[in-house]
Short mmCIF file of C-alpha atoms in Angstrom, two decimals:
data_model
loop_
_atom_site.label_atom_id
_atom_site.label_comp_id
_atom_site.label_asym_id
_atom_site.label_seq_id
_atom_site.Cartn_x
_atom_site.Cartn_y
_atom_site.Cartn_z
CA MET J 1 177.77 145.27 117.88
CA GLU J 2 177.63 141.70 116.54
CA GLN J 3 175.95 141.34 113.21
CA SER J 4 173.67 138.23 112.82
CA VAL J 5 172.98 135.89 109.55
CA SER J 6 169.76 137.88 109.30
CA GLY J 7 171.15 140.82 109.25
CA ALA J 8 169.73 141.87 112.67
CA THR J 9 171.73 143.11 115.66
CA SER J 10 171.59 140.92 119.12
CA GLY J 11 169.39 143.93 120.29
CA GLU J 12 167.13 143.92 117.26
CA THR J 13 164.26 141.48 116.46
CA SER J 14 163.31 141.44 112.78
CA GLY J 15 164.20 144.91 112.11
CA ARG J 16 162.45 146.26 115.42
CA ARG J 17 164.30 147.05 118.71
CA SER J 18 163.11 145.38 121.78
CA GLU J 19 163.18 148.04 124.32
CA ARG J 20 160.72 146.67 126.80
CA GLY J 21 162.31 143.21 127.21
CA PRO J 22 161.34 140.22 126.00
CA ARG J 23 157.91 139.76 124.36
CA ARG J 24 154.93 138.55 126.26
CA ARG J 25 152.49 137.90 123.51
CA ASP J 26 152.78 135.88 120.19
CA ARG J 27 153.05 136.78 116.77
CA ARG J 28 149.24 137.34 116.42
CA ASP J 29 149.25 139.11 119.40
CA ARG J 30 147.01 136.54 121.32
CA GLY J 31 148.82 136.50 124.62
CA MET J 32 149.92 133.49 126.57
CA ARG J 33 148.53 130.19 125.68
CA GLY J 34 148.37 127.27 127.79
CA PRO J 35 147.29 126.68 131.86
CA ALA J 36 148.29 129.66 133.84
CA VAL J 37 149.27 127.13 136.66
CA LEU J 38 151.20 123.88 135.94
CA PRO J 39 149.46 120.73 137.60
CA SER J 40 151.15 119.11 140.35
CA ARG J 41 150.30 115.76 138.86
CA PRO J 42 150.77 115.58 135.10
CA GLY J 43 147.62 114.58 133.31
CA SER J 44 145.12 116.43 135.62
CA PRO J 45 144.16 119.63 135.99
CA GLU J 46 144.95 121.78 139.03
CA THR J 47 141.66 123.64 139.53
CA PRO J 48 138.74 121.09 139.98
CA THR J 49 136.54 120.62 137.40
CA ALA J 50 132.79 121.64 137.13
CA ALA J 51 131.68 118.10 138.17
CA GLU J 52 134.13 118.06 140.75
CA ARG J 53 132.87 121.33 142.45
CA PHE J 54 129.26 120.13 142.17
CA ASP J 55 130.36 116.95 143.78
CA GLU J 56 131.65 119.25 146.54
CA LEU J 57 128.46 121.04 146.84
CA VAL J 58 126.41 117.88 147.29
CA LEU J 59 128.50 116.43 149.85
CA ALA J 60 128.44 119.47 152.29
CA ALA J 61 124.55 119.76 151.69
CA VAL J 62 124.32 115.63 152.22
CA ALA J 63 126.87 116.20 155.49
CA ASP J 64 124.37 118.71 157.04
CA LEU J 65 121.29 116.49 156.41
CA GLU J 66 122.87 113.19 157.44
CA GLU J 67 123.91 115.13 160.93
CA ARG J 68 120.61 116.38 161.12
CA TRP J 69 118.39 113.42 160.03
CA GLY J 70 120.74 110.40 159.65
CA ASP J 71 119.24 108.41 162.70
CA ARG J 72 115.77 108.70 161.05
CA LEU J 73 117.07 108.35 157.60
CA GLY J 74 118.42 104.97 157.79
CA LEU J 75 120.48 103.92 155.02
CA VAL J 76 120.52 106.26 152.05
CA GLU J 77 122.80 106.27 148.93
CA TYR J 78 123.49 109.60 147.25
CA ALA J 79 124.48 109.92 143.83
CA VAL J 80 124.78 112.35 141.07
CA GLU J 81 124.59 111.68 137.53
CA GLU J 82 125.13 114.01 134.30
CA VAL J 83 121.74 114.01 133.13
CA PRO J 84 118.41 111.85 133.49
CA SER J 85 117.34 109.12 131.03
CA LEU J 86 113.85 109.71 130.30
CA PRO J 87 111.31 107.21 128.81
CA ASP J 88 109.85 108.10 125.40
CA ASP J 89 106.61 108.94 126.66
CA TRP J 90 108.00 111.72 128.88
CA SER J 91 106.27 115.20 128.44
CA PRO J 92 108.61 117.69 127.25
CA GLY J 93 107.50 120.30 129.41
CA ARG J 94 110.06 119.53 132.45
CA VAL J 95 113.04 117.75 133.17
CA PRO J 96 113.72 116.21 136.39
CA LEU J 97 116.25 117.82 138.57
CA SER J 98 116.48 114.49 140.92
CA SER J 99 115.21 110.93 141.66
CA LEU J 100 114.39 108.75 144.76
CA VAL J 101 114.28 105.36 144.75
CA ARG J 102 112.97 103.73 147.97
CA GLY J 103 114.79 100.91 149.33
CA SER J 104 113.71 97.49 150.18
CA ARG J 105 115.21 94.90 152.57
CA ALA J 106 117.89 94.02 149.87
CA ALA J 107 118.69 97.63 148.71
CA ALA J 108 119.15 100.73 150.16
CA THR J 109 117.22 103.92 149.45
CA ARG J 110 118.73 106.17 146.55
CA VAL J 111 118.80 109.98 146.09
CA VAL J 112 120.17 110.81 142.55
CA LEU J 113 120.90 114.33 141.56
CA PHE J 114 120.89 115.14 137.79
CA ARG J 115 123.72 117.59 137.37
CA ARG J 116 123.45 119.25 134.23
CA PRO J 117 119.67 120.17 134.97
CA ILE J 118 120.25 121.71 138.18
CA GLU J 119 123.44 123.76 136.92
CA HIS J 120 121.24 125.21 133.91
CA ARG J 121 118.69 126.90 136.39
CA ALA J 122 121.50 128.38 138.69
CA GLU J 123 123.36 131.60 137.61
CA THR J 124 125.66 132.22 140.32
CA ARG J 125 127.50 129.52 142.63
CA GLN J 126 125.39 130.80 145.43
CA ASP J 127 122.12 129.89 143.37
CA LEU J 128 123.90 126.52 142.55
CA GLN J 129 124.54 125.85 146.26
CA ALA J 130 120.85 127.13 147.20
CA LEU J 131 119.25 124.68 144.45
CA VAL J 132 121.48 121.65 145.36
CA LEU J 133 120.34 121.90 149.22
CA THR J 134 116.66 122.52 147.77
CA VAL J 135 116.49 119.45 145.76
CA LEU J 136 118.24 117.58 148.62
CA VAL J 137 115.99 118.68 151.26
CA GLU J 138 112.73 118.10 149.23
CA GLN J 139 113.85 114.24 148.62
CA VAL J 140 114.81 113.79 152.26
CA ALA J 141 111.49 115.48 153.38
CA GLU J 142 109.58 112.74 151.14
CA LEU J 143 112.00 110.25 152.80
CA LEU J 144 110.77 111.52 156.20
CA ALA J 145 107.30 112.21 155.30
CA MET J 146 107.64 115.54 156.58
CA PRO J 147 107.15 119.49 154.84
CA PRO J 148 110.67 120.44 153.69
CA GLU J 149 110.45 123.60 155.84
CA ASP J 150 111.03 121.19 159.00
CA VAL J 151 113.91 119.23 157.51
CA HIS J 152 116.32 122.37 157.01
CA PRO J 153 115.69 125.99 158.21
CA ARG J 154 117.68 127.14 155.09
CA TYR J 155 115.25 125.35 152.80
CA VAL J 156 113.60 128.07 150.05
CA ALA J 157 110.91 126.64 147.76
CA GLU J 158 111.19 127.52 144.16
#
């Protein structure tokens, strides 16, 4: 066997013989670092972010409601914001989950969902999906002047 400069033979690493093949952990035994999947586009994550997953849930619920009530709703814009901007005189007991701004002749009606307060109240992805649907159904029911139970069959009151 060939002797290297450090005194270890080619089959040894720092005095220890590697019998199992290449090392899988770093020197502090923490394991592999970095993403497990390389992104297809450099600079963007391969898996969707929490905000992107939330947007997908909202889009699916909106598509379902638009399919059912689009002809009666008229022009409605749906939006997602991170957190609500609360006025100074807001009572600290509750944080709104959504906002409804009725439209006029010049502007469309706007339904805004606040992502962080909704995510904070949901423990699982199914809870999050149900809560997004519940919040949207309540806003659409307000627009249609109907009870929420009549707007969507999967509506569950909190």
